[in-house]
Coordinates of C-alpha atoms and ligand atoms in Angstrom, one line a residue:
M1222 CA -10.8 -134.4 -4.2
S1223 CA -10.1 -131.1 -2.3
Q1224 CA -6.5 -131.2 -1.5
A1225 CA -5.2 -129.1 0.9
A1226 CA -1.7 -127.3 0.3
I1227 CA 0.7 -129.4 -0.1
A1228 CA 4.8 -128.4 -0.1
Y1229 CA 5.8 -127.9 -3.3
T1230 CA 9.0 -128.4 -3.2
Q1231 CA 10.9 -128.2 -6.6
P1232 CA 14.2 -130.4 -6.7
A1233 CA 17.3 -128.9 -7.9
Y1234 CA 18.2 -128.1 -11.3
S1235 CA 21.4 -130.7 -12.6
A1236 CA 24.6 -129.2 -13.6
A1237 CA 23.7 -129.6 -17.4
A1238 CA 20.4 -127.7 -17.1
Q1239 CA 21.8 -124.8 -15.1
Q1240 CA 24.5 -124.1 -17.8
A1241 CA 21.6 -124.0 -20.4
L1242 CA 19.8 -121.3 -18.1
A1243 CA 22.6 -119.0 -17.8
R1244 CA 23.5 -119.0 -21.6
K1245 CA 23.5 -115.5 -23.1
P1246 CA 20.2 -114.4 -24.3
Q1247 CA 21.3 -114.6 -28.5
L1248 CA 19.3 -115.8 -31.5
F1249 CA 20.4 -118.5 -33.9
I1250 CA 20.6 -116.6 -37.1
G1251 CA 22.8 -117.8 -40.2
G1252 CA 24.6 -120.7 -38.4
E1253 CA 25.9 -118.3 -35.5
W1254 CA 24.9 -117.3 -32.2
V1255 CA 24.0 -113.4 -32.7
D1256 CA 23.0 -110.3 -30.4
S1257 CA 19.9 -108.6 -30.8
S1258 CA 19.5 -105.4 -32.5
H1259 CA 18.2 -104.2 -28.7
G1260 CA 18.4 -105.0 -25.6
A1261 CA 15.3 -105.9 -24.7
L1262 CA 14.5 -109.7 -23.1
I1263 CA 11.7 -112.1 -21.8
D1264 CA 11.7 -113.5 -18.6
V1265 CA 11.3 -117.2 -18.5
E1266 CA 9.6 -119.0 -15.4
D1267 CA 9.5 -121.9 -13.7
P1268 CA 5.9 -123.1 -13.5
S1269 CA 6.4 -125.5 -10.6
T1270 CA 7.8 -122.3 -8.1
G1271 CA 6.7 -119.0 -10.0
K1272 CA 10.3 -118.0 -10.1
V1273 CA 12.1 -116.4 -13.1
I1274 CA 14.8 -118.6 -14.2
A1275 CA 16.5 -117.2 -17.2
R1276 CA 15.8 -114.3 -19.8
T1277 CA 15.7 -114.8 -23.5
A1278 CA 16.2 -112.2 -26.4
D1279 CA 13.4 -110.4 -27.6
A1280 CA 13.8 -110.3 -31.2
S1281 CA 13.2 -107.1 -33.0
D1282 CA 11.7 -106.4 -36.4
K1283 CA 15.4 -106.1 -37.7
D1284 CA 16.7 -109.4 -35.8
I1285 CA 13.4 -111.0 -38.0
D1286 CA 14.6 -109.6 -41.1
R1287 CA 18.2 -110.9 -40.5
A1288 CA 16.8 -114.3 -39.7
V1289 CA 14.4 -114.2 -42.8
A1290 CA 17.5 -113.0 -45.1
A1291 CA 19.7 -115.5 -43.9
A1292 CA 16.9 -118.5 -44.9
R1293 CA 16.4 -116.6 -47.8
A1294 CA 20.0 -116.5 -48.9
A1295 CA 20.2 -120.6 -48.0
F1296 CA 17.3 -121.5 -49.8
D1297 CA 18.5 -119.4 -53.5
D1298 CA 21.7 -120.6 -53.5
G1299 CA 20.5 -124.2 -53.2
R1300 CA 22.9 -125.0 -50.5
W1301 CA 20.1 -127.3 -49.0
S1302 CA 17.6 -128.1 -51.7
A1303 CA 20.4 -128.9 -54.5
M1304 CA 22.0 -131.4 -52.0
P1305 CA 21.8 -135.2 -52.8
P1306 CA 18.8 -136.0 -50.7
M1307 CA 20.7 -138.8 -49.2
E1308 CA 23.0 -135.9 -47.6
R1309 CA 20.0 -134.6 -46.6
E1310 CA 18.4 -137.6 -44.9
R1311 CA 21.9 -137.7 -43.5
I1312 CA 22.1 -134.9 -41.6
M1313 CA 19.0 -135.0 -40.4
I1314 CA 18.8 -138.5 -38.9
R1315 CA 22.2 -137.1 -37.2
L1316 CA 19.9 -134.5 -35.7
A1317 CA 17.6 -136.9 -34.4
D1318 CA 20.5 -139.0 -32.6
L1319 CA 21.6 -135.7 -31.6
L1320 CA 18.0 -135.5 -29.8
E1321 CA 18.3 -139.0 -28.0
A1322 CA 21.6 -138.6 -27.1
H1323 CA 20.8 -135.3 -24.9
A1324 CA 17.4 -137.0 -24.2
E1325 CA 17.9 -136.5 -20.0
E1326 CA 19.0 -133.1 -20.3
L1327 CA 16.2 -131.9 -22.7
A1328 CA 13.4 -133.3 -20.8
E1329 CA 14.6 -131.8 -17.6
L1330 CA 14.4 -128.5 -19.4
E1331 CA 11.0 -129.1 -20.9
A1332 CA 9.7 -130.2 -17.5
I1333 CA 11.5 -126.7 -15.9
D1334 CA 10.4 -124.5 -18.4
N1335 CA 6.6 -125.8 -19.3
G1336 CA 6.0 -127.5 -16.0
K1337 CA 5.5 -131.2 -17.2
P1338 CA 6.8 -133.8 -15.5
K1339 CA 10.5 -134.8 -16.4
G1340 CA 9.1 -138.6 -16.9
M1341 CA 6.6 -137.8 -19.1
A1342 CA 9.2 -135.4 -21.2
M1343 CA 10.9 -138.6 -21.2
A1344 CA 8.6 -140.9 -22.5
V1345 CA 6.6 -138.7 -24.7
D1346 CA 8.2 -135.1 -25.7
I1347 CA 11.8 -135.9 -26.5
P1348 CA 11.2 -139.6 -28.3
G1349 CA 8.4 -137.9 -30.1
A1350 CA 10.6 -135.1 -31.3
A1351 CA 13.1 -137.3 -32.5
S1352 CA 11.1 -139.8 -34.4
E1353 CA 9.4 -136.8 -36.2
I1354 CA 12.8 -135.9 -37.4
R1355 CA 13.6 -139.8 -38.6
Y1356 CA 10.1 -140.3 -40.2
M1357 CA 10.3 -137.1 -42.5
A1358 CA 14.0 -137.5 -43.1
G1359 CA 13.2 -140.6 -45.2
W1360 CA 10.9 -138.6 -47.3
A1361 CA 13.8 -136.7 -48.7
G1362 CA 14.8 -139.0 -51.1
K1363 CA 11.3 -140.4 -52.2
L1364 CA 10.3 -137.4 -53.4
G1365 CA 9.2 -136.6 -57.1
G1366 CA 6.6 -135.6 -59.5
E1367 CA 4.5 -137.7 -62.1
T1368 CA 4.0 -138.6 -66.2
P1369 CA 0.5 -138.4 -66.7
S1370 CA -0.4 -138.8 -70.2
P1371 CA -2.3 -135.8 -71.8
Y1372 CA -6.2 -136.5 -72.5
A1373 CA -7.5 -134.1 -74.7
L1374 CA -4.3 -134.2 -76.6
P1375 CA -2.9 -136.0 -79.4
Q1376 CA -1.0 -139.0 -78.1
G1377 CA 3.1 -138.8 -78.5
A1378 CA 2.5 -135.0 -79.9
M1379 CA 3.2 -133.7 -76.2
F1380 CA 5.2 -134.7 -73.4
G1381 CA 3.8 -133.7 -70.2
Y1382 CA 5.4 -134.3 -66.8
T1383 CA 5.7 -132.5 -63.2
L1384 CA 8.0 -131.7 -61.1
R1385 CA 8.1 -131.0 -56.9
E1386 CA 10.0 -128.4 -55.7
P1387 CA 10.6 -126.8 -52.3
V1388 CA 8.3 -124.3 -51.6
G1389 CA 10.9 -122.0 -50.2
V1390 CA 11.4 -119.7 -46.9
C1391 CA 8.9 -121.2 -44.2
A1392 CA 8.0 -119.4 -41.1
Q1393 CA 7.4 -121.8 -37.9
I1394 CA 5.3 -120.9 -35.1
V1395 CA 4.9 -122.9 -32.2
P1396 CA 3.3 -122.9 -28.8
W1397 CA 4.4 -123.8 -25.4
N1398 CA 2.6 -126.9 -24.5
F1399 CA 5.0 -129.7 -26.3
P1400 CA 7.5 -126.7 -26.7
L1401 CA 10.5 -129.7 -28.7
L1402 CA 7.8 -131.9 -30.1
M1403 CA 6.0 -129.1 -32.1
A1404 CA 9.2 -127.8 -33.5
C1405 CA 10.9 -130.9 -34.5
Q1406 CA 7.1 -131.7 -36.2
K1407 CA 7.2 -128.3 -37.6
I1408 CA 10.6 -128.3 -39.0
A1409 CA 10.8 -132.0 -40.4
P1410 CA 8.9 -131.8 -43.4
A1411 CA 10.3 -128.3 -44.7
L1412 CA 13.7 -130.1 -44.2
A1413 CA 13.0 -132.9 -45.7
A1414 CA 11.4 -131.3 -49.2
G1415 CA 14.4 -128.9 -49.2
C1416 CA 13.2 -125.6 -47.7
T1417 CA 14.7 -123.6 -45.0
L1418 CA 13.2 -122.1 -42.4
V1419 CA 12.5 -119.6 -39.8
L1420 CA 11.5 -121.2 -36.2
K1421 CA 10.1 -119.1 -33.3
P1422 CA 9.3 -120.8 -30.0
A1423 CA 6.1 -120.1 -27.8
E1424 CA 7.6 -116.9 -25.6
Q1425 CA 7.1 -119.2 -22.3
T1426 CA 9.1 -122.1 -23.1
P1427 CA 12.1 -121.2 -25.7
L1428 CA 14.8 -123.1 -23.6
T1429 CA 14.4 -126.3 -25.8
A1430 CA 14.2 -124.8 -29.2
L1431 CA 17.8 -122.8 -28.0
R1432 CA 19.4 -126.3 -27.4
L1433 CA 17.7 -127.4 -30.4
A1434 CA 19.7 -124.6 -32.0
D1435 CA 23.2 -125.7 -30.6
L1436 CA 22.4 -129.5 -31.8
V1437 CA 21.5 -128.3 -35.4
A1438 CA 24.9 -126.7 -35.8
Q1439 CA 26.8 -130.0 -34.6
A1440 CA 24.4 -132.1 -36.9
G1441 CA 26.1 -130.1 -39.8
F1442 CA 23.0 -128.4 -41.4
P1443 CA 24.5 -125.7 -43.9
A1444 CA 24.2 -122.4 -42.1
G1445 CA 21.1 -120.2 -42.6
V1446 CA 19.1 -123.6 -43.3
I1447 CA 17.6 -123.3 -39.8
N1448 CA 17.5 -120.2 -37.8
I1449 CA 15.8 -119.9 -34.5
V1450 CA 14.4 -116.9 -32.8
T1451 CA 13.0 -116.3 -29.4
G1452 CA 10.6 -113.5 -29.3
L1453 CA 6.9 -112.4 -28.8
G1454 CA 4.1 -113.1 -31.2
E1455 CA 2.4 -109.7 -31.5
T1456 CA 5.6 -108.4 -32.8
A1457 CA 8.2 -110.9 -34.1
G1458 CA 5.8 -113.7 -34.8
D1459 CA 3.7 -111.2 -36.7
R1460 CA 6.8 -109.8 -38.9
L1461 CA 7.6 -113.4 -39.7
V1462 CA 4.0 -114.0 -41.0
R1463 CA 4.0 -110.3 -43.3
H1464 CA 7.3 -110.9 -44.1
P1465 CA 7.5 -110.8 -48.5
D1466 CA 10.5 -113.1 -48.2
V1467 CA 8.7 -115.8 -46.5
D1468 CA 6.7 -118.3 -48.6
K1469 CA 4.8 -120.4 -46.1
V1470 CA 4.0 -120.0 -42.8
A1471 CA 3.0 -123.0 -40.3
F1472 CA 1.3 -122.2 -37.1
T1473 CA 0.2 -124.2 -33.9
G1474 CA -1.7 -122.3 -31.2
S1475 CA -5.1 -120.9 -30.4
T1476 CA -7.9 -120.6 -33.1
D1477 CA -8.2 -116.7 -32.4
V1478 CA -4.3 -116.1 -33.3
G1479 CA -4.8 -118.7 -36.3
K1480 CA -7.3 -116.6 -37.9
T1481 CA -5.4 -113.4 -37.2
I1482 CA -2.4 -115.1 -39.1
S1483 CA -4.7 -116.7 -41.9
R1484 CA -5.7 -112.7 -42.6
N1485 CA -2.0 -111.2 -42.5
A1486 CA -0.5 -113.8 -44.4
A1487 CA -3.1 -113.5 -47.3
D1488 CA -1.3 -110.2 -48.6
T1489 CA 1.3 -112.4 -49.7
M1490 CA -0.9 -115.3 -50.6
K1491 CA 1.5 -117.2 -48.4
R1492 CA 1.3 -121.1 -48.1
L1493 CA -0.4 -121.7 -45.1
T1494 CA -1.2 -124.8 -42.4
L1495 CA -2.6 -124.3 -39.4
E1496 CA -3.3 -126.7 -36.2
L1497 CA -5.4 -124.8 -34.0
G1498 CA -7.7 -125.8 -30.9
G1499 CA -10.4 -128.2 -29.8
K1500 CA -12.7 -129.5 -27.4
S1501 CA -12.4 -133.0 -28.2
P1502 CA -15.5 -135.5 -26.7
V1503 CA -15.0 -139.1 -24.9
I1504 CA -17.9 -141.0 -25.7
V1505 CA -18.4 -143.8 -23.6
M1506 CA -20.5 -146.6 -24.3
P1507 CA -22.7 -148.9 -22.3
D1508 CA -20.9 -151.9 -23.0
V1509 CA -17.3 -151.2 -22.1
D1510 CA -15.2 -152.4 -18.9
V1511 CA -16.0 -149.2 -16.7
K1512 CA -12.9 -148.8 -15.1
E1513 CA -10.7 -149.3 -18.3
A1514 CA -12.9 -146.6 -20.0
S1515 CA -13.0 -144.3 -16.8
K1516 CA -8.8 -144.5 -16.3
G1517 CA -8.9 -143.6 -20.1
A1518 CA -11.2 -140.9 -20.1
A1519 CA -8.9 -139.5 -16.8
S1520 CA -6.0 -139.7 -18.7
A1521 CA -7.6 -138.1 -21.9
I1522 CA -8.3 -134.7 -19.8
F1523 CA -5.4 -135.0 -17.0
F1524 CA -2.2 -135.9 -19.6
N1525 CA -0.1 -132.3 -19.8
S1526 CA -2.5 -130.7 -17.5
G1527 CA -5.1 -130.7 -20.3
Q1528 CA -2.6 -128.5 -22.3
V1529 CA -3.5 -130.6 -25.2
C1530 CA -4.9 -129.6 -28.1
V1531 CA -6.8 -132.9 -28.5
A1532 CA -7.8 -132.9 -24.6
G1533 CA -10.5 -135.1 -24.3
S1534 CA -12.0 -132.0 -22.4
R1535 CA -16.4 -133.2 -23.0
L1536 CA -17.0 -136.8 -21.7
Y1537 CA -20.2 -138.1 -22.8
A1538 CA -21.3 -141.3 -20.8
H1539 CA -24.2 -143.4 -21.5
R1540 CA -27.3 -142.7 -19.1
S1541 CA -27.1 -146.3 -17.8
I1542 CA -23.0 -146.0 -16.5
F1543 CA -22.9 -142.4 -16.1
D1544 CA -22.9 -142.4 -12.4
S1545 CA -19.9 -145.1 -12.1
V1546 CA -18.0 -143.5 -14.7
L1547 CA -17.8 -140.2 -13.3
E1548 CA -17.0 -142.5 -9.7
G1549 CA -14.4 -144.0 -12.0
V1550 CA -12.9 -140.8 -13.1
A1551 CA -13.1 -139.1 -9.5
A1552 CA -11.3 -142.5 -8.3
V1553 CA -8.1 -142.0 -10.2
A1554 CA -7.9 -138.3 -10.1
P1555 CA -5.8 -138.5 -6.7
R1556 CA -3.0 -140.1 -9.2
W1557 CA -3.0 -137.3 -11.1
A1558 CA -2.5 -134.8 -8.3
P1559 CA -0.2 -131.7 -9.3
R1560 CA 3.5 -132.2 -8.1
P1561 CA 6.5 -130.1 -9.4
S1562 CA 8.0 -131.0 -12.6
L1563 CA 11.3 -132.8 -11.2
D1564 CA 9.5 -134.3 -8.4
P1565 CA 10.1 -138.3 -9.8
A1566 CA 6.5 -139.1 -8.2
A1567 CA 4.9 -136.3 -10.7
Q1568 CA 2.3 -137.6 -13.0
M1569 CA 0.9 -134.1 -13.7
G1570 CA 2.8 -130.7 -13.3
P1571 CA 1.3 -127.4 -12.9
L1572 CA 0.1 -125.1 -15.7
V1573 CA 2.4 -123.1 -17.9
S1574 CA 2.1 -119.9 -16.7
G1575 CA 0.1 -117.7 -14.1
E1576 CA -1.9 -116.2 -17.2
Q1577 CA -2.9 -119.8 -17.8
L1578 CA -3.8 -120.7 -14.3
D1579 CA -6.3 -117.4 -13.9
R1580 CA -7.7 -118.6 -17.4
V1581 CA -8.7 -121.8 -16.4
M1582 CA -9.9 -120.9 -12.6
G1583 CA -12.0 -118.3 -14.6
Y1584 CA -13.6 -120.9 -16.5
I1585 CA -14.0 -123.4 -13.3
E1586 CA -15.4 -120.2 -11.6
A1587 CA -18.1 -119.3 -14.7
G1588 CA -18.6 -123.1 -14.8
K1589 CA -20.3 -123.0 -11.1
R1590 CA -21.7 -119.7 -11.6
A1591 CA -23.7 -121.2 -14.5
G1592 CA -24.7 -123.9 -12.0
A1593 CA -22.3 -127.1 -12.7
S1594 CA -21.2 -128.9 -9.7
V1595 CA -17.9 -130.1 -9.2
V1596 CA -17.7 -134.1 -8.8
T1597 CA -13.6 -133.4 -7.9
G1598 CA -11.2 -130.5 -7.9
G1599 CA -12.1 -127.2 -8.8
D1600 CA -9.3 -125.7 -6.6
S1601 CA -6.1 -124.6 -7.0
P1602 CA -3.9 -125.6 -4.0
T1603 CA -2.0 -122.9 -2.4
S1604 CA 1.5 -122.2 -4.0
D1605 CA 4.1 -120.0 -5.9
G1606 CA 3.6 -122.4 -8.9
Y1607 CA 0.7 -122.6 -10.8
Y1608 CA -1.0 -125.7 -9.9
V1609 CA -4.9 -126.6 -10.6
N1610 CA -6.5 -130.1 -9.2
P1611 CA -7.7 -132.6 -11.6
T1612 CA -11.1 -131.6 -12.1
V1613 CA -14.8 -132.9 -13.0
L1614 CA -17.8 -130.9 -13.8
A1615 CA -21.4 -132.0 -14.1
D1616 CA -24.9 -130.7 -14.2
V1617 CA -23.6 -128.6 -17.6
N1618 CA -25.5 -127.9 -20.2
P1619 CA -24.6 -127.2 -24.1
Q1620 CA -24.7 -123.2 -23.4
M1621 CA -21.9 -122.9 -21.0
S1622 CA -18.5 -121.6 -21.8
V1623 CA -17.2 -124.4 -19.8
V1624 CA -18.7 -126.8 -22.7
R1625 CA -18.1 -124.7 -25.5
E1626 CA -14.6 -123.3 -25.4
E1627 CA -11.3 -124.2 -25.0
I1628 CA -10.0 -124.1 -21.5
F1629 CA -6.9 -125.9 -22.1
G1630 CA -6.7 -127.1 -18.6
P1631 CA -7.1 -130.2 -16.5
V1632 CA -11.0 -129.6 -16.7
V1633 CA -13.6 -132.1 -18.3
V1634 CA -17.4 -131.5 -18.1
A1635 CA -19.6 -134.6 -18.5
Q1636 CA -23.1 -135.3 -19.8
R1637 CA -25.3 -138.1 -20.4
F1638 CA -27.1 -139.6 -23.5
D1639 CA -29.3 -142.4 -24.5
D1640 CA -28.4 -143.2 -28.1
L1641 CA -26.3 -142.8 -31.4
D1642 CA -27.7 -140.5 -32.9
E1643 CA -28.4 -138.0 -30.2
V1644 CA -24.6 -138.0 -28.8
A1645 CA -23.1 -137.9 -32.7
K1646 CA -25.3 -134.6 -32.6
A1647 CA -23.8 -133.3 -29.3
A1648 CA -20.2 -134.3 -30.1
N1649 CA -20.4 -132.0 -33.0
D1650 CA -22.1 -129.8 -31.9
T1651 CA -18.7 -127.6 -31.7
C1652 CA -16.9 -125.1 -34.0
Y1653 CA -13.9 -127.7 -33.4
G1654 CA -13.4 -130.9 -34.8
L1655 CA -9.4 -132.0 -33.9
G1656 CA -10.3 -135.4 -32.1
A1657 CA -12.8 -137.7 -30.6
G1658 CA -12.7 -141.0 -28.4
V1659 CA -15.3 -143.7 -28.6
W1660 CA -14.8 -146.1 -25.9
T1661 CA -16.7 -149.5 -27.2
R1662 CA -16.1 -153.1 -28.0
D1663 CA -19.4 -153.5 -30.1
I1664 CA -17.5 -153.2 -33.7
S1665 CA -20.4 -152.2 -35.3
V1666 CA -21.0 -149.1 -33.1
M1667 CA -17.4 -147.9 -33.4
H1668 CA -17.4 -147.8 -36.9
K1669 CA -21.2 -146.1 -37.1
L1670 CA -19.6 -143.2 -34.9
V1671 CA -16.3 -143.3 -36.6
G1672 CA -18.4 -142.3 -40.0
K1673 CA -20.6 -139.8 -38.4
I1674 CA -17.9 -137.7 -36.0
K1675 CA -16.7 -134.7 -37.9
S1676 CA -12.9 -134.5 -36.7
G1677 CA -9.4 -135.1 -37.8
T1678 CA -8.4 -138.3 -35.9
V1679 CA -11.2 -140.8 -34.2
W1680 CA -9.8 -143.1 -31.4
G1681 CA -11.2 -146.3 -30.8
N1682 CA -10.7 -147.3 -26.9
C1683 CA -7.6 -145.1 -26.7
H1684 CA -6.9 -141.3 -26.8
T1685 CA -4.2 -138.8 -27.4
V1686 CA -2.4 -141.3 -29.7
V1687 CA -0.2 -139.9 -32.4
D1688 CA 2.4 -141.3 -34.9
P1689 CA 4.6 -139.5 -37.4
A1690 CA 3.3 -141.8 -40.2
L1691 CA -0.5 -140.8 -39.7
P1692 CA -1.4 -137.5 -40.7
F1693 CA -3.3 -135.1 -37.7
G1694 CA -5.1 -131.8 -37.9
G1695 CA -8.4 -130.5 -37.7
Y1696 CA -11.7 -130.5 -39.3
K1697 CA -13.6 -126.9 -39.1
Q1698 CA -12.2 -124.4 -36.7
S1699 CA -9.1 -126.8 -35.5
G1700 CA -7.2 -125.9 -38.5
L1701 CA -6.1 -126.0 -42.2
G1702 CA -3.9 -128.9 -43.8
R1703 CA -2.6 -131.5 -42.3
E1704 CA 0.9 -132.6 -40.8
Q1705 CA 2.7 -135.8 -40.5
G1706 CA 2.5 -138.9 -42.9
R1707 CA 2.6 -138.4 -46.6
Q1708 CA 0.0 -135.4 -46.3
G1709 CA 2.4 -133.7 -44.0
I1710 CA 5.2 -133.2 -46.7
E1711 CA 2.7 -131.7 -49.4
P1712 CA 2.6 -128.2 -48.2
Y1713 CA 5.9 -128.0 -48.4
L1714 CA 6.1 -128.7 -52.0
E1715 CA 4.6 -126.6 -54.9
T1716 CA 3.9 -128.5 -58.4
K1717 CA 5.7 -127.9 -61.6
T1718 CA 4.2 -128.6 -64.7
V1719 CA 5.8 -129.2 -67.8
F1720 CA 4.8 -129.1 -71.3
L1721 CA 7.4 -130.3 -74.4
K1722 CA 6.6 -130.0 -77.7
L1723 CA 7.5 -133.1 -79.4
Ligands
NAP2067 P1 -1.0 -118.6 -28.9 O1 -1.2 -117.1 -28.6 O2 -1.8 -118.6 -30.1 O3 0.3 -118.7 -29.2 C1 0.8 -119.8 -30.5 C2 2.0 -118.9 -31.1 O4 1.6 -118.3 -31.9 C3 3.0 -118.6 -29.8 O5 4.6 -118.6 -30.4 C4 2.8 -116.9 -30.0 O6 3.8 -116.2 -30.0 C5 2.5 -117.2 -31.5 N1 1.5 -115.6 -31.5 C6 0.7 -114.9 -31.1 N2 0.1 -114.0 -31.7 C7 0.7 -114.0 -32.8 C8 0.7 -113.2 -34.3 N3 -0.3 -112.2 -34.1 N4 1.1 -113.4 -35.2 C9 2.2 -114.6 -35.3 N5 2.4 -115.1 -34.1 C10 1.8 -114.7 -32.9 O7 -1.2 -119.3 -27.8 P2 -1.4 -118.7 -26.1 O8 -1.4 -117.4 -26.1 O9 0.0 -119.3 -25.9 O10 -2.4 -119.6 -25.6 C11 -3.5 -119.3 -25.9 C12 -4.6 -120.1 -25.7 O11 -4.4 -120.8 -27.0 C13 -4.7 -121.2 -24.6 O12 -5.3 -121.2 -23.5 C14 -5.0 -122.6 -25.6 O13 -6.7 -122.2 -24.9 C15 -4.7 -121.9 -26.7 N6 -3.6 -123.1 -27.1 C16 -4.1 -123.8 -28.0 C17 -2.8 -125.0 -28.6 C18 -3.1 -126.3 -29.6 O14 -2.1 -126.9 -29.8 N7 -4.2 -126.1 -30.1 C19 -1.5 -124.6 -27.9 C20 -1.4 -123.7 -27.5 C21 -2.3 -122.8 -27.0 P3 3.7 -115.9 -27.9 O15 4.3 -117.1 -27.5 O16 4.6 -114.7 -27.6 O17 2.2 -115.8 -27.4
MG2068 MG1 -0.1 -115.8 -26.6

């Protein structure tokens, strides 16, 4: 599909959105909106138009120190951790209610800031953010230790038990692809465990995090429990990661930055969880309904313009159906043609930034130079926004950068296979291990592939399904630890063992 330039006109913003864009650039620290210690600002763009629409504060070292001090004080005096868990749960649920009550406005801000269609944000991001908080709120009152019987000690001489305690002050650093959802996925387990936190949104997408701060104040969290600071990763983020008064870092973003953070957090032995990149395979077996599987494979890569850590970016179709799967994906690609995020017909928006556009187009060009052929897309419509057409590349080989590296755009590479072991080996031939999709009606083949694939999540006949009750995270270089579910709250808890001589 090579699409001529179309008129990309972003509809007007609502009054509520305009008000949010006009807010004074400030930081949310200690329950108050405060000015930064220096005047530096960061431009915020609408990726649908490429226009600067707002400015946010670029937190200085002093600002970060102030935010950490606020979180430290709020943790140390127990204003949150010592509150009855029932109260903590109640306040968290109030926040979830407020997110839902403001869904329309938050979805619009997400669309303006990130470029995703407002309808997608309404269906996925905002309800997802609220349900992360709702689910974790329930854990606040269900944590506790154990009373194991000693094994090598005389019975009755010693009483041993464990306590679970909140880990302390958390630094939470999130990316731009699902700004509010990622922010809520991070803050929810920390709050349920009784921790306090400093959240730093991505420089490109601060708008919903700032509105979240307003709602935090309304929900009744004590001052200093949740602090939200806008700023750059290399300065504000780095300061948080190295700060001696921060006990735990939780990060979602690129694998490269994850490695840097891992090194920088080591000096103070901070607790660390990392949700990093991926290059997730989608495997299509010969017994499927080809039309349905092709549609699924297209959604797996084009959803959120491919800016999804679990995007199905490597398509493996059985040799006997390879051509028809490719035809099927190409046939639905026009439905994913990029449009401005507030256009009600939009299914896919632009990429988040000019930098991301250059990066994605750079990969497509490198693929072509290395011999890949373009089945559909491969180009960027002429516009001031950051649009890329949904792209399928074939005639690729496992050495090409388009096959090995995370592109983070609407670009899928398609390869053939003949048998199960071969495709499992190909699927695992990556430094990543975040997600994988398997399409088959054969339950035995499904279970065999589930067992062979090295990734944190495997989807059968679907893709990108997540739920707050089920753990999410990566094998290999896709991350460290798990978020969501019971496992997602563990990294926010220390275990204290107590021995009492009787
Ligand atoms: P990134 O640099 O990893 O950014 C993620 C977050 O980390 C942002 O808040 C960022 O701040 C912050 N950060 C950056 N350097 C830091 C440091 N040294 N210490 C502490 N925090 C730091 O991701 P990106 O630059 O936005 O995107 C680059 C590539 O990463 C993408 O093309 C994509 O391949 C991948 N990515 C993956 C995911 C995922 O979910 N797996 C998400 C986003 C991006 P700034 O906003 O100032 O950079
Ligand atoms: Mg960055």
